[in-house]
CSV table of C-alpha atoms in Angstrom, one decimal:
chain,number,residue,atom,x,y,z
Z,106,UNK,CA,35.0,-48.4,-28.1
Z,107,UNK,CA,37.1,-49.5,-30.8
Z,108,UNK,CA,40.5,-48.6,-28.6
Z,109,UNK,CA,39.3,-51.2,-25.7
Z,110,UNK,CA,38.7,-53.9,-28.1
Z,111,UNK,CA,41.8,-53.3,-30.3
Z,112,UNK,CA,43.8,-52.6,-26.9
Z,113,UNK,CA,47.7,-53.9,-27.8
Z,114,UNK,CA,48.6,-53.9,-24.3
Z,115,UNK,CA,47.3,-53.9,-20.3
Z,116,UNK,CA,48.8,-50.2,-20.4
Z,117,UNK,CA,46.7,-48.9,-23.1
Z,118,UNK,CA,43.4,-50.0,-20.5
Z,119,UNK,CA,44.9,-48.4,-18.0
Z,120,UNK,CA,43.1,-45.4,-17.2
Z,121,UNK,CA,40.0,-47.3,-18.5
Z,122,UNK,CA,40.2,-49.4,-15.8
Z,123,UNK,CA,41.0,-47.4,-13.3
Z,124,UNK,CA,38.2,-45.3,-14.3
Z,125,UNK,CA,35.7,-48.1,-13.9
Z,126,UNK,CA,37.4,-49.5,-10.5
Z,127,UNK,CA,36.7,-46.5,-9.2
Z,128,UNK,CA,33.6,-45.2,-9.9
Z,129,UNK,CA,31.9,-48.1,-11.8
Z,130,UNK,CA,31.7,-45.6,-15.1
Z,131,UNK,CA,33.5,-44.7,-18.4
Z,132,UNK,CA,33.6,-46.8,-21.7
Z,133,UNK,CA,34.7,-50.4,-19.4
Z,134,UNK,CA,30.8,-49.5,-17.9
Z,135,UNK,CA,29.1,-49.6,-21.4
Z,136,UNK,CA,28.3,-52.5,-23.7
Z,137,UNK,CA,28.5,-50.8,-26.7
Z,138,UNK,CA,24.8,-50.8,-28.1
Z,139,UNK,CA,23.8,-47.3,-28.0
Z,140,UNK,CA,20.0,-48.5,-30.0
Z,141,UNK,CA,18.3,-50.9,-31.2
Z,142,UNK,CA,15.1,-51.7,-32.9
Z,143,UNK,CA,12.7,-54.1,-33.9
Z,144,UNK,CA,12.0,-54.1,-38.0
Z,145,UNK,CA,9.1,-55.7,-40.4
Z,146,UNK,CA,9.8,-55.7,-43.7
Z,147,UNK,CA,6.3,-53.3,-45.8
Z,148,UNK,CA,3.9,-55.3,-48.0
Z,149,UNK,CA,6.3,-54.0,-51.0
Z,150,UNK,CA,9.6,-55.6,-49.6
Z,151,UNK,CA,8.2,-58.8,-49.1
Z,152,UNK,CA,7.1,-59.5,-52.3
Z,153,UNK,CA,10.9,-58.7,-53.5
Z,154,UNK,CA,12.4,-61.1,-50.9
Z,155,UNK,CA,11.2,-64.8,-52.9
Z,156,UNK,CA,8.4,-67.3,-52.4
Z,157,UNK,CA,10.1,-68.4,-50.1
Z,158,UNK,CA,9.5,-65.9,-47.3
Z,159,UNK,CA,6.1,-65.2,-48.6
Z,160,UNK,CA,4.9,-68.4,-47.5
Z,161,UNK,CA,6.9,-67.6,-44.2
Z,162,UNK,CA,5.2,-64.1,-44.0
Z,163,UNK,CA,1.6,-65.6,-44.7
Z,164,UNK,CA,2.2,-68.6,-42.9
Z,165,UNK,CA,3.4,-66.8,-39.4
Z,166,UNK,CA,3.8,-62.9,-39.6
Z,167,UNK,CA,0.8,-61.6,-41.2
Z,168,UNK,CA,-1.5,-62.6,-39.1
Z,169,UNK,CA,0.7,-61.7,-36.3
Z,170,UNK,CA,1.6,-57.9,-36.0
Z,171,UNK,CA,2.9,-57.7,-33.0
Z,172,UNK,CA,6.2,-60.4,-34.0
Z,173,UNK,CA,8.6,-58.3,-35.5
Z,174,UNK,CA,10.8,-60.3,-37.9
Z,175,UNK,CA,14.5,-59.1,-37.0
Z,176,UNK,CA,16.2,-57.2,-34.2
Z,177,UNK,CA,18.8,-55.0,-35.1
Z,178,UNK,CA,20.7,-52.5,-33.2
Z,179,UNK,CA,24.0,-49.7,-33.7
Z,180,UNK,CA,27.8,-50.7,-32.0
Z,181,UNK,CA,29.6,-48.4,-30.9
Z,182,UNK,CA,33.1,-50.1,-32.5
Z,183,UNK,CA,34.6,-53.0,-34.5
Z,184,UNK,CA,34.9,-56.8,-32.8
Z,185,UNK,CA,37.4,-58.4,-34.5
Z,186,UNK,CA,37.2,-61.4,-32.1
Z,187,UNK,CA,33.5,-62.2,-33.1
Z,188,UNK,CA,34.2,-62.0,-36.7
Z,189,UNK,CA,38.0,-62.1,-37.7
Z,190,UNK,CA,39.3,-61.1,-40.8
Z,191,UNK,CA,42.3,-61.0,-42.9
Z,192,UNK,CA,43.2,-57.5,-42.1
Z,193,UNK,CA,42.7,-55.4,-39.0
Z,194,UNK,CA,41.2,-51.6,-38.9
Z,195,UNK,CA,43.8,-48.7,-37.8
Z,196,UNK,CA,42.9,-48.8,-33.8
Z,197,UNK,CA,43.5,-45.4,-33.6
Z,198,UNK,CA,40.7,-44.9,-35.8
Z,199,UNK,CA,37.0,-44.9,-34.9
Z,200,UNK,CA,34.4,-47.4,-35.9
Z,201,UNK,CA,30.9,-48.0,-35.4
Z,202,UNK,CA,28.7,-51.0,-36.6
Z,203,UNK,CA,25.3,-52.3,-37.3
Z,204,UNK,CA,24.4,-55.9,-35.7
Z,205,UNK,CA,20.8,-57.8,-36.9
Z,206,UNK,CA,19.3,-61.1,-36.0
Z,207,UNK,CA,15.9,-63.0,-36.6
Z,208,UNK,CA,13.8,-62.9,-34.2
Z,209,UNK,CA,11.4,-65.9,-35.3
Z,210,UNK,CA,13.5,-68.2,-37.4
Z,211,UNK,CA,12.2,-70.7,-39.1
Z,212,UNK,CA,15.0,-73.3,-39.5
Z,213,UNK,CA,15.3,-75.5,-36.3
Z,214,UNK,CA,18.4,-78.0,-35.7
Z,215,UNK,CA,18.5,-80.8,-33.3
Z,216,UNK,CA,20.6,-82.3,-30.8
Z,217,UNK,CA,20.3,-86.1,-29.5
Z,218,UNK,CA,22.1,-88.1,-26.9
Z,219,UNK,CA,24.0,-90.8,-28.4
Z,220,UNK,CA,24.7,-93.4,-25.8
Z,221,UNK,CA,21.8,-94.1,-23.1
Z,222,UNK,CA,24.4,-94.8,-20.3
Z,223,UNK,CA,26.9,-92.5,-21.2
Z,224,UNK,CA,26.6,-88.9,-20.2
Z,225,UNK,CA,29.9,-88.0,-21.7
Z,226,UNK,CA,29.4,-89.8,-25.0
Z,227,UNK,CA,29.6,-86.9,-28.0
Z,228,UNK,CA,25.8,-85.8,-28.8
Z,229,UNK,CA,24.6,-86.0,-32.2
Z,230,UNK,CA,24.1,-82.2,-33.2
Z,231,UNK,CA,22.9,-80.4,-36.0
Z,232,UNK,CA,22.7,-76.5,-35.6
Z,233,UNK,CA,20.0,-76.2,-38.5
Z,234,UNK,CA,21.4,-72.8,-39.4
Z,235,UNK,CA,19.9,-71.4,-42.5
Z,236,UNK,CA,18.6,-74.5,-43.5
Z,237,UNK,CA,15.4,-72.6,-44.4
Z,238,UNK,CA,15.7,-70.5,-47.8
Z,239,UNK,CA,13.0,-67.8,-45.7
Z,240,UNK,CA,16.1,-66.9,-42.8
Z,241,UNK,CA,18.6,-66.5,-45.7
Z,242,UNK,CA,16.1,-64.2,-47.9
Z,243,UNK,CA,15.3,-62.3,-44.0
Z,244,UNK,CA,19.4,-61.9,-43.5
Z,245,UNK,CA,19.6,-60.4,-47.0
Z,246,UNK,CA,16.7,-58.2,-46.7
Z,247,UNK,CA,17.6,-56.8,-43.7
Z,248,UNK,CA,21.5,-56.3,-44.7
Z,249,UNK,CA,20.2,-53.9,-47.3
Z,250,UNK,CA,17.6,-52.0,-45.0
Z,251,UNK,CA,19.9,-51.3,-42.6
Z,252,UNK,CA,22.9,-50.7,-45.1
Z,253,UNK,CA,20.7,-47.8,-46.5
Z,254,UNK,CA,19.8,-46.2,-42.9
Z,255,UNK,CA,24.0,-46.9,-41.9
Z,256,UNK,CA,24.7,-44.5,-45.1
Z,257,UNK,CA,22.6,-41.6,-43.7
Z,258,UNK,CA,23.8,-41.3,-40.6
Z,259,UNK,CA,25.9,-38.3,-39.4
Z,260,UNK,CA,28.9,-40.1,-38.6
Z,261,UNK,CA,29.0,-41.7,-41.8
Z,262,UNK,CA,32.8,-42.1,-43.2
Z,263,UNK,CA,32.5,-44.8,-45.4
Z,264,UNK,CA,32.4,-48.7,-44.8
Z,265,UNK,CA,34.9,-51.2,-44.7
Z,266,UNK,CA,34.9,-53.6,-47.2
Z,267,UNK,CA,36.3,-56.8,-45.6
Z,268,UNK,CA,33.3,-56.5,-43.2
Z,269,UNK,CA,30.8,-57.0,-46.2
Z,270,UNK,CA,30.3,-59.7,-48.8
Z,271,UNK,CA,32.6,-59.8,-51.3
Z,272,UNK,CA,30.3,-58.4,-54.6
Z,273,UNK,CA,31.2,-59.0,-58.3
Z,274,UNK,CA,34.5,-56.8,-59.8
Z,275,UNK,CA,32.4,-53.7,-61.0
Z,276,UNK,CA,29.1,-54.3,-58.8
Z,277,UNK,CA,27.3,-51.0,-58.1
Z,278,UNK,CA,26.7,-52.2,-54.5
Z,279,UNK,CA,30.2,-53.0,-53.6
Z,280,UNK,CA,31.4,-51.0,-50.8
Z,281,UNK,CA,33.5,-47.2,-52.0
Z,282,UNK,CA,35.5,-45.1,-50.5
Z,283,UNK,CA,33.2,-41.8,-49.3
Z,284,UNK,CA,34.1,-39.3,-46.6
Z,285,UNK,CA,30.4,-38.3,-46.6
Z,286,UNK,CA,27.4,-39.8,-45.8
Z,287,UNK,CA,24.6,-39.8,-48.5
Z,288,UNK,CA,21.7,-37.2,-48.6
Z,289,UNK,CA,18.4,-38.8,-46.9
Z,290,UNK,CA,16.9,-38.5,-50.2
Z,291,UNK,CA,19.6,-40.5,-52.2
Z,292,UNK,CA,18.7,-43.6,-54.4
Z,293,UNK,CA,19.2,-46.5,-52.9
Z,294,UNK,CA,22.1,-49.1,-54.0
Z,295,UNK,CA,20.6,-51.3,-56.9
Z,296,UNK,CA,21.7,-55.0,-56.2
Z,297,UNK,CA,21.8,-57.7,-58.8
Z,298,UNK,CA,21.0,-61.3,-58.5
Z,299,UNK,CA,25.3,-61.9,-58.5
Z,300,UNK,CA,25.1,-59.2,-55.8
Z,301,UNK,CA,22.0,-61.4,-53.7
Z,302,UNK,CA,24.2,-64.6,-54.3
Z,303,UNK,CA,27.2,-62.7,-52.7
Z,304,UNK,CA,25.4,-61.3,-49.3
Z,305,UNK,CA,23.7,-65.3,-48.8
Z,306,UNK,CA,27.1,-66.5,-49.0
Z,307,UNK,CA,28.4,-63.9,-46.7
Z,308,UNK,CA,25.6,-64.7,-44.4
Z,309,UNK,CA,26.3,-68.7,-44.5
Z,310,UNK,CA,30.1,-68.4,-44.0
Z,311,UNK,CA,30.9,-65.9,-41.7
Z,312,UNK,CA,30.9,-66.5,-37.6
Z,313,UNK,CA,27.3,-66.4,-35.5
Z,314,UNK,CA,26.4,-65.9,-32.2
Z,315,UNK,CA,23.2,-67.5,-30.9
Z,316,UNK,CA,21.2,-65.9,-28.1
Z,317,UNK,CA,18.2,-67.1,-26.1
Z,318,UNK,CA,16.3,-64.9,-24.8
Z,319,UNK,CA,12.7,-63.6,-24.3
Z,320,UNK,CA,12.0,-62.8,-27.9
Z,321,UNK,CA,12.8,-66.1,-28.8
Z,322,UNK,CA,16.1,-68.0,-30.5
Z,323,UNK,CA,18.4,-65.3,-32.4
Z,324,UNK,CA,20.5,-66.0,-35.2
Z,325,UNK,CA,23.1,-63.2,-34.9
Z,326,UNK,CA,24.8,-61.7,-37.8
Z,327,UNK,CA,27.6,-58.4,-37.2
Z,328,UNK,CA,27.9,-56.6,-40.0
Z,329,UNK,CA,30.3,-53.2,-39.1
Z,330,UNK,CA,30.8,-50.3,-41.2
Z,331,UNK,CA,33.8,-47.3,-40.8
């Protein structure tokens, strides 16, 4: 759907449009999830992810199978109005992505009236996001999971690296130019504690969208590769 949200013009929609006016169908029909899924890290990944999220795992999600610890699902292009960057993809080109949020996290903000009798008097807000050293070490898990399944997909052509956290000069993990995707059996990208430092940063500084909904309150991350 890249070529609807990289339009340059109301005449590049055009048939789009019409298509949709029409008959209600066509890409202006589709939201651009094609699947999504529901993800716990194994026994094994938990104790890699700090002691900070192993007192959040024993604490909450142990107990608890049922509460899955991040949503994630496949986008079927490249938002550059949710998350711009410096440099824009080729629109003629096709792009799909990977989007993740926590399901059940644990940092809470706040929000406060300020003036008793004044209804439009600023509020005192705090968003509270990643406040809690457990949501940052779920956002970096989960990065890497889904980096690895990304990789081995068919329509694999590489990733763009001004969508990913900007690793170390040299890292093994930084993002390379492929035209392939890896074989299902491939080792996975080794990550060093300069690489971890990089992906929390990228997870701190870059735009989020926040949805409520039945699962509970979503901290939402997009993360795209080519």
């Amino acid at each position: 759907m890249s070529h609807i949200f990289h339009a340059t013009s109301e005449e590049a929609l055009q048939s789009d449009v019409q298509q949709w006016k029409e008959s209600g169908k066509g890409w202006m029909a589709h939201n651009g999830i094609d699947a999504g899924c529901k993800l716990r890290p194994s026994l094994e990944d938990v104790q890699t992810m700090g002691p900070a999220f192993e007192k959040r795992w024993k604490d909450f999600f142990e107990s608890l199978p049922d509460k899955p610890v991040v949503f994630a699902g496949t986008f079927a292009g490249l938002l550059r109005s949710i998350v711009p960057r410096p440099t824009l993809p080729d629109a003629t080109e096709k792009y799909f992505g990977v989007q993740y949020g926590l399901t059940y996290p644990a940092s809470t903000g706040s929000v406060h009236i300020t003036k008793a009798l004044d209804p439009y008097a600023p509020l005192n807000f705090r968003h509270g996001y990643l406040e809690e050293e457990a949501d940052v070490a779920e956002f970096r898990w989960v990065y890497k999971h889904l980096r690895e399944i990304a990789r081995r997909m068919p329509l694999y052509r590489g990733e763009l690296p001004e969508w990913h956290p900007t690793f170390p000069v040299g890292s093994d993990a930084a993002s390379k130019a492929v035209n392939t995707p890896v074989g299902i059996d491939a080792p996975k990208l080794v990550y060093t504690a300069e690489d971890d430092a990089a992906i929390d940063e990228f997870h701190r500084n870059r735009g989020v969208v926040s949805f409520s909904f039945t699962m509970g309150v979503a901290n939402y991350k997009l993360v795209l590769w080519a």
